[in-house]
Amino acid sequence: MKDLLRIKSLISSDIEALLNQQVKKEAFSSSVYLAMASWCNRNGYDFSSEYFFKQAEEERHHQLKFYKYILDMGGNAVSPEITGIKQEYNSFREVFEEALDQEISVTNSIKNIYARCMKEQDFITMEFLNWFLKEQREEEYKARRALELFEVIGEEGTGRWQIDKHVGQIKYDSEA
Amino acid sequence: MIATTELTLWTDVFSTKTGAVYQCDAERCWYVDFAGKVARFDHRNFLKLRKAVYAIDIEEKLLNTTTDPDVEIIFICACDHCYVLSLAQIINLKELLEGTFVMLELNHIIHDRLFSNSL
């Protein structure tokens, strides 16, 4: 008896489900960052708003990368339904705290898929995920650095104005 | 009743008292003999059938006290077949599909371990 499921698809249905979950997670992240960009813009933090617009764009790009991978491997990519996006924040700092939480959650989720791939010996998906693992290094660094600015600069006086200005300059260019 | 000539081309994947699933390598599809008919499913539709059946919350249906008849319509988009099943039949179909996918998984492991390594 031929292995028909394998002929049609390179990834197992479990991996496919996890990847689809990740598509949703990336789409959710993109929407969260968009809401953050809006909040920052409304409250006069223009550089941070721009920073979150860029982040939203990146997350959307990640979503499409997962989406196309599932299709290329013969799976069924599911366009996700995104609801429950928080639109209001109590403070400028809270926005960045939640951005870091969001990135940590994405990293954990990718680690989880990677662990499952190791169990199944799905080296092809593992190789695909390597790009994301590296990307998460940058994402978490940027989110952590933004929060660090609150400590280093402080929020008193023109502190928030300074923080906003520096958020726009955060870069991660480690080649390692 | 399935003709014997057809049966020789089909491999028995899994069967229960209420139904059976056969695989046809030549046509790269599966035949599901259930609820009085033999329906042909290609790869995509077979997975969609599994998803549709697994998604039915049997416990919720058992506890449901409304006067609706205990009948579920399983319709798969872009597929010629549709099932109208009672609660007991849904349980039977779920059992049949679960067993089938375990067997297909087992077949995959065998291919993976034996045939790929021998090349």
GROMACS .gro file of C-alpha atoms in nm:
model
  295
    1MET     CA    1   0.000   0.000   0.000
    2LYS     CA    2   0.140   0.337  -0.103
    3ASP     CA    3   0.193   0.609   0.156
    4LEU     CA    4  -0.057   0.845  -0.009
    5LEU     CA    5  -0.059   1.104   0.268
    6ARG     CA    6   0.316   1.143   0.233
    7ILE     CA    7   0.295   1.165  -0.144
    8LYS     CA    8   0.058   1.460  -0.115
    9SER     CA    9   0.216   1.641   0.174
   10LEU     CA   10   0.564   1.675   0.314
   11ILE     CA   11   0.450   1.782   0.659
   12SER     CA   12   0.242   1.580   0.904
   13SER     CA   13  -0.103   1.697   1.002
   14ASP     CA   14   0.024   1.780   1.352
   15ILE     CA   15   0.298   2.005   1.217
   16GLU     CA   16   0.050   2.156   0.974
   17ALA     CA   17  -0.185   2.241   1.262
   18LEU     CA   18   0.100   2.396   1.462
   19LEU     CA   19   0.214   2.602   1.165
   20ASN     CA   20  -0.140   2.725   1.108
   21GLN     CA   21  -0.155   2.821   1.473
   22GLN     CA   22   0.164   3.018   1.418
   23VAL     CA   23   0.010   3.194   1.117
   24LYS     CA   24  -0.265   3.310   1.349
   25LYS     CA   25  -0.017   3.415   1.615
   26GLU     CA   26   0.182   3.625   1.368
   27ALA     CA   27  -0.138   3.783   1.236
   28PHE     CA   28  -0.241   3.858   1.593
   29SER     CA   29   0.099   4.015   1.662
   30SER     CA   30   0.068   4.230   1.353
   31SER     CA   31  -0.273   4.356   1.467
   32VAL     CA   32  -0.147   4.418   1.821
   33TYR     CA   33   0.140   4.628   1.689
   34LEU     CA   34  -0.097   4.820   1.467
   35ALA     CA   35  -0.312   4.903   1.771
   36MET     CA   36   0.005   5.009   1.956
   37ALA     CA   37   0.106   5.230   1.663
   38SER     CA   38  -0.235   5.394   1.678
   39TRP     CA   39  -0.216   5.448   2.056
   40CYS     CA   40   0.133   5.601   2.033
   41ASN     CA   41   0.030   5.825   1.747
   42ARG     CA   42  -0.281   5.947   1.934
   43ASN     CA   43  -0.073   6.027   2.239
   44GLY     CA   44   0.198   6.217   2.057
   45TYR     CA   45   0.469   5.951   2.047
   46ASP     CA   46   0.536   5.972   1.677
   47PHE     CA   47   0.868   5.785   1.665
   48SER     CA   48   0.727   5.495   1.863
   49SER     CA   49   0.421   5.494   1.641
   50GLU     CA   50   0.646   5.461   1.337
   51TYR     CA   51   0.843   5.185   1.516
   52PHE     CA   52   0.523   4.986   1.576
   53PHE     CA   53   0.403   5.039   1.219
   54LYS     CA   54   0.727   4.876   1.103
   55GLN     CA   55   0.686   4.594   1.353
   56ALA     CA   56   0.329   4.532   1.233
   57GLU     CA   57   0.458   4.510   0.876
   58GLU     CA   58   0.728   4.263   0.980
   59GLU     CA   59   0.482   4.039   1.162
   60ARG     CA   60   0.260   4.037   0.856
   61HIS     CA   61   0.562   3.932   0.651
   62HIS     CA   62   0.629   3.649   0.899
   63GLN     CA   63   0.266   3.540   0.875
   64LEU     CA   64   0.293   3.514   0.497
   65LYS     CA   65   0.619   3.320   0.521
   66PHE     CA   66   0.449   3.054   0.735
   67TYR     CA   67   0.139   3.063   0.517
   68LYS     CA   68   0.329   3.004   0.194
   69TYR     CA   69   0.546   2.735   0.351
   70ILE     CA   70   0.237   2.533   0.451
   71LEU     CA   71   0.102   2.559   0.096
   72ASP     CA   72   0.436   2.476  -0.064
   73MET     CA   73   0.460   2.160   0.146
   74GLY     CA   74   0.117   2.044   0.032
   75GLY     CA   75  -0.071   2.148   0.344
   76ASN     CA   76  -0.383   2.351   0.396
   77ALA     CA   77  -0.306   2.709   0.500
   78VAL     CA   78  -0.592   2.866   0.691
   79SER     CA   79  -0.659   3.238   0.676
   80PRO     CA   80  -0.696   3.331   1.042
   81GLU     CA   81  -0.972   3.517   1.219
   82ILE     CA   82  -0.829   3.781   1.450
   83THR     CA   83  -1.035   3.921   1.735
   84GLY     CA   84  -0.986   4.071   2.078
   85ILE     CA   85  -0.715   4.326   2.002
   86LYS     CA   86  -0.654   4.560   2.294
   87GLN     CA   87  -0.686   4.920   2.176
   88GLU     CA   88  -0.616   5.120   2.492
   89TYR     CA   89  -0.313   5.126   2.720
   90ASN     CA   90  -0.270   5.281   3.062
   91SER     CA   91   0.074   5.421   2.998
   92PHE     CA   92   0.352   5.463   2.742
   93ARG     CA   93   0.560   5.207   2.932
   94GLU     CA   94   0.279   4.951   2.934
   95VAL     CA   95   0.281   4.949   2.554
   96PHE     CA   96   0.643   4.833   2.548
   97GLU     CA   97   0.595   4.586   2.831
   98GLU     CA   98   0.318   4.420   2.633
   99ALA     CA   99   0.526   4.430   2.315
  100LEU     CA  100   0.797   4.230   2.493
  101ASP     CA  101   0.539   3.984   2.629
  102GLN     CA  102   0.410   3.938   2.277
  103GLU     CA  103   0.759   3.860   2.143
  104ILE     CA  104   0.830   3.615   2.425
  105SER     CA  105   0.508   3.437   2.348
  106VAL     CA  106   0.601   3.413   1.977
  107THR     CA  107   0.948   3.277   2.062
  108ASN     CA  108   0.796   3.012   2.289
  109SER     CA  109   0.552   2.914   2.024
  110ILE     CA  110   0.826   2.870   1.762
  111LYS     CA  111   1.033   2.668   2.013
  112ASN     CA  112   0.731   2.447   2.063
  113ILE     CA  113   0.699   2.377   1.689
  114TYR     CA  114   1.072   2.313   1.668
  115ALA     CA  115   1.050   2.061   1.953
  116ARG     CA  116   0.767   1.882   1.777
  117CYS     CA  117   0.969   1.876   1.451
  118MET     CA  118   1.264   1.723   1.636
  119LYS     CA  119   1.038   1.451   1.770
  120GLU     CA  120   0.909   1.376   1.421
  121GLN     CA  121   1.251   1.421   1.261
  122ASP     CA  122   1.102   1.683   1.030
  123PHE     CA  123   1.437   1.838   0.938
  124ILE     CA  124   1.289   2.034   0.652
  125THR     CA  125   1.057   2.235   0.876
  126MET     CA  126   1.337   2.272   1.130
  127GLU     CA  127   1.555   2.426   0.862
  128PHE     CA  128   1.270   2.660   0.770
  129LEU     CA  129   1.224   2.759   1.135
  130ASN     CA  130   1.592   2.847   1.178
  131TRP     CA  131   1.528   3.180   1.007
  132PHE     CA  132   1.257   3.258   1.262
  133LEU     CA  133   1.474   3.162   1.558
  134LYS     CA  134   1.732   3.412   1.441
  135GLU     CA  135   1.463   3.670   1.378
  136GLN     CA  136   1.332   3.628   1.733
  137ARG     CA  137   1.674   3.718   1.867
  138GLU     CA  138   1.637   4.055   1.699
  139GLU     CA  139   1.271   4.099   1.793
  140GLU     CA  140   1.329   4.026   2.161
  141TYR     CA  141   1.641   4.241   2.171
  142LYS     CA  142   1.452   4.538   2.028
  143ALA     CA  143   1.160   4.499   2.267
  144ARG     CA  144   1.394   4.461   2.565
  145ARG     CA  145   1.606   4.757   2.459
  146ALA     CA  146   1.297   4.979   2.432
  147LEU     CA  147   1.203   4.890   2.791
  148GLU     CA  148   1.560   4.955   2.899
  149LEU     CA  149   1.528   5.312   2.776
  150PHE     CA  150   1.261   5.370   3.041
  151GLU     CA  151   1.515   5.272   3.306
  152VAL     CA  152   1.811   5.459   3.160
  153ILE     CA  153   1.636   5.783   3.066
  154GLY     CA  154   1.356   5.786   3.323
  155GLU     CA  155   1.006   5.918   3.262
  156GLU     CA  156   1.031   6.241   3.458
  157GLY     CA  157   1.036   6.581   3.289
  158THR     CA  158   1.106   6.542   2.920
  159GLY     CA  159   1.195   6.174   2.975
  160ARG     CA  160   0.910   6.030   2.771
  161TRP     CA  161   0.990   6.265   2.485
  162GLN     CA  162   1.352   6.144   2.492
  163ILE     CA  163   1.248   5.779   2.512
  164ASP     CA  164   1.022   5.822   2.211
  165LYS     CA  165   1.304   5.979   2.015
  166HIS     CA  166   1.541   5.693   2.097
  167VAL     CA  167   1.291   5.416   2.027
  168GLY     CA  168   1.304   5.517   1.663
  169GLN     CA  169   1.680   5.454   1.661
  170ILE     CA  170   1.684   5.104   1.808
  171LYS     CA  171   1.877   4.868   1.583
  172TYR     CA  172   2.007   4.516   1.605
  173ASP     CA  173   2.282   4.432   1.361
  174SER     CA  174   2.464   4.135   1.506
  175GLU     CA  175   2.594   3.919   1.224
  176ALA     CA  176   2.673   3.628   1.453
  177MET     CA  177  -2.208  -0.455  -0.251
  178ILE     CA  178  -1.855  -0.398  -0.377
  179ALA     CA  179  -1.758  -0.590  -0.691
  180THR     CA  180  -1.475  -0.838  -0.644
  181THR     CA  181  -1.273  -0.697  -0.938
  182GLU     CA  182  -1.266  -0.364  -0.766
  183LEU     CA  183  -1.169  -0.518  -0.437
  184THR     CA  184  -0.853  -0.665  -0.583
  185LEU     CA  185  -0.728  -0.315  -0.660
  186TRP     CA  186  -0.822  -0.185  -0.322
  187THR     CA  187  -0.630  -0.236  -0.003
  188ASP     CA  188  -0.823  -0.275   0.316
  189VAL     CA  189  -0.709   0.004   0.547
  190PHE     CA  190  -0.940  -0.037   0.841
  191SER     CA  191  -1.282  -0.175   0.909
  192THR     CA  192  -1.530  -0.192   1.190
  193LYS     CA  193  -1.868  -0.363   1.224
  194THR     CA  194  -2.034  -0.061   1.067
  195GLY     CA  195  -1.802   0.030   0.784
  196ALA     CA  196  -1.471   0.003   0.607
  197VAL     CA  197  -1.210   0.218   0.437
  198TYR     CA  198  -1.013   0.101   0.135
  199GLN     CA  199  -0.720   0.261  -0.038
  200CYS     CA  200  -0.678   0.257  -0.413
  201ASP     CA  201  -0.313   0.313  -0.504
  202ALA     CA  202  -0.385   0.342  -0.877
  203GLU     CA  203  -0.636   0.622  -0.831
  204ARG     CA  204  -0.456   0.766  -0.527
  205CYS     CA  205  -0.775   0.787  -0.329
  206TRP     CA  206  -0.977   0.622  -0.056
  207TYR     CA  207  -1.317   0.457  -0.066
  208VAL     CA  208  -1.531   0.482   0.242
  209ASP     CA  209  -1.796   0.214   0.275
  210PHE     CA  210  -2.033   0.358   0.530
  211ALA     CA  211  -2.402   0.429   0.586
  212GLY     CA  212  -2.511   0.220   0.290
  213LYS     CA  213  -2.287   0.374   0.026
  214VAL     CA  214  -1.931   0.361  -0.100
  215ALA     CA  215  -1.794   0.710  -0.143
  216ARG     CA  216  -1.468   0.808  -0.311
  217PHE     CA  217  -1.246   1.067  -0.143
  218ASP     CA  218  -0.927   1.220  -0.273
  219HIS     CA  219  -0.650   1.329  -0.037
  220ARG     CA  220  -0.785   1.677   0.032
  221ASN     CA  221  -1.147   1.571   0.076
  222PHE     CA  222  -1.052   1.280   0.296
  223LEU     CA  223  -0.873   1.516   0.533
  224LYS     CA  224  -1.170   1.752   0.520
  225LEU     CA  225  -1.403   1.462   0.607
  226ARG     CA  226  -1.185   1.379   0.907
  227LYS     CA  227  -1.186   1.741   1.019
  228ALA     CA  228  -1.562   1.770   0.982
  229VAL     CA  229  -1.631   1.450   1.177
  230TYR     CA  230  -1.379   1.525   1.452
  231ALA     CA  231  -1.528   1.874   1.492
  232ILE     CA  232  -1.868   1.737   1.594
  233ASP     CA  233  -1.907   1.768   1.969
  234ILE     CA  234  -2.074   1.436   2.050
  235GLU     CA  235  -2.095   1.504   2.423
  236GLU     CA  236  -2.270   1.834   2.362
  237LYS     CA  237  -2.516   1.661   2.130
  238LEU     CA  238  -2.589   1.391   2.389
  239LEU     CA  239  -2.660   1.647   2.657
  240ASN     CA  240  -2.868   1.864   2.429
  241THR     CA  241  -3.230   1.853   2.546
  242THR     CA  242  -3.391   2.044   2.262
  243THR     CA  243  -3.646   1.867   2.050
  244ASP     CA  244  -3.437   1.884   1.730
  245PRO     CA  245  -3.378   1.545   1.569
  246ASP     CA  246  -3.037   1.402   1.652
  247VAL     CA  247  -2.920   1.427   1.296
  248GLU     CA  248  -2.605   1.585   1.165
  249ILE     CA  249  -2.536   1.675   0.803
  250ILE     CA  250  -2.173   1.635   0.704
  251PHE     CA  251  -2.116   1.837   0.393
  252ILE     CA  252  -1.773   1.882   0.247
  253CYS     CA  253  -1.703   2.173   0.019
  254ALA     CA  254  -1.616   2.072  -0.340
  255CYS     CA  255  -1.697   1.706  -0.271
  256ASP     CA  256  -1.971   1.499  -0.433
  257HIS     CA  257  -2.069   1.326  -0.113
  258CYS     CA  258  -2.272   1.433   0.182
  259TYR     CA  259  -2.370   1.234   0.488
  260VAL     CA  260  -2.685   1.269   0.692
  261LEU     CA  261  -2.608   1.078   1.008
  262SER     CA  262  -2.766   0.997   1.339
  263LEU     CA  263  -2.571   1.038   1.660
  264ALA     CA  264  -2.487   0.668   1.676
  265GLN     CA  265  -2.367   0.674   1.315
  266ILE     CA  266  -2.145   0.975   1.386
  267ILE     CA  267  -1.981   0.785   1.670
  268ASN     CA  268  -1.931   0.488   1.437
  269LEU     CA  269  -1.788   0.703   1.158
  270LYS     CA  270  -1.553   0.875   1.401
  271GLU     CA  271  -1.432   0.537   1.524
  272LEU     CA  272  -1.381   0.424   1.164
  273LEU     CA  273  -1.184   0.734   1.069
  274GLU     CA  274  -0.972   0.729   1.383
  275GLY     CA  275  -0.872   0.371   1.314
  276THR     CA  276  -0.808   0.452   0.950
  277PHE     CA  277  -0.573   0.738   1.027
  278VAL     CA  278  -0.385   0.531   1.282
  279MET     CA  279  -0.335   0.268   1.012
  280LEU     CA  280  -0.224   0.529   0.758
  281GLU     CA  281   0.019   0.668   1.013
  282LEU     CA  282   0.149   0.316   1.074
  283ASN     CA  283   0.186   0.268   0.700
  284HIS     CA  284   0.383   0.592   0.686
  285ILE     CA  285   0.617   0.473   0.963
  286ILE     CA  286   0.673   0.145   0.782
  287HIS     CA  287   0.753   0.327   0.458
  288ASP     CA  288   0.979   0.563   0.644
  289ARG     CA  289   1.174   0.299   0.833
  290LEU     CA  290   1.182   0.006   0.594
  291PHE     CA  291   1.151   0.119   0.236
  292SER     CA  292   1.341   0.448   0.256
  293ASN     CA  293   1.634   0.285   0.436
  294SER     CA  294   1.659  -0.002   0.189
  295LEU     CA  295   1.715   0.234  -0.107
   0.00000   0.00000   0.00000
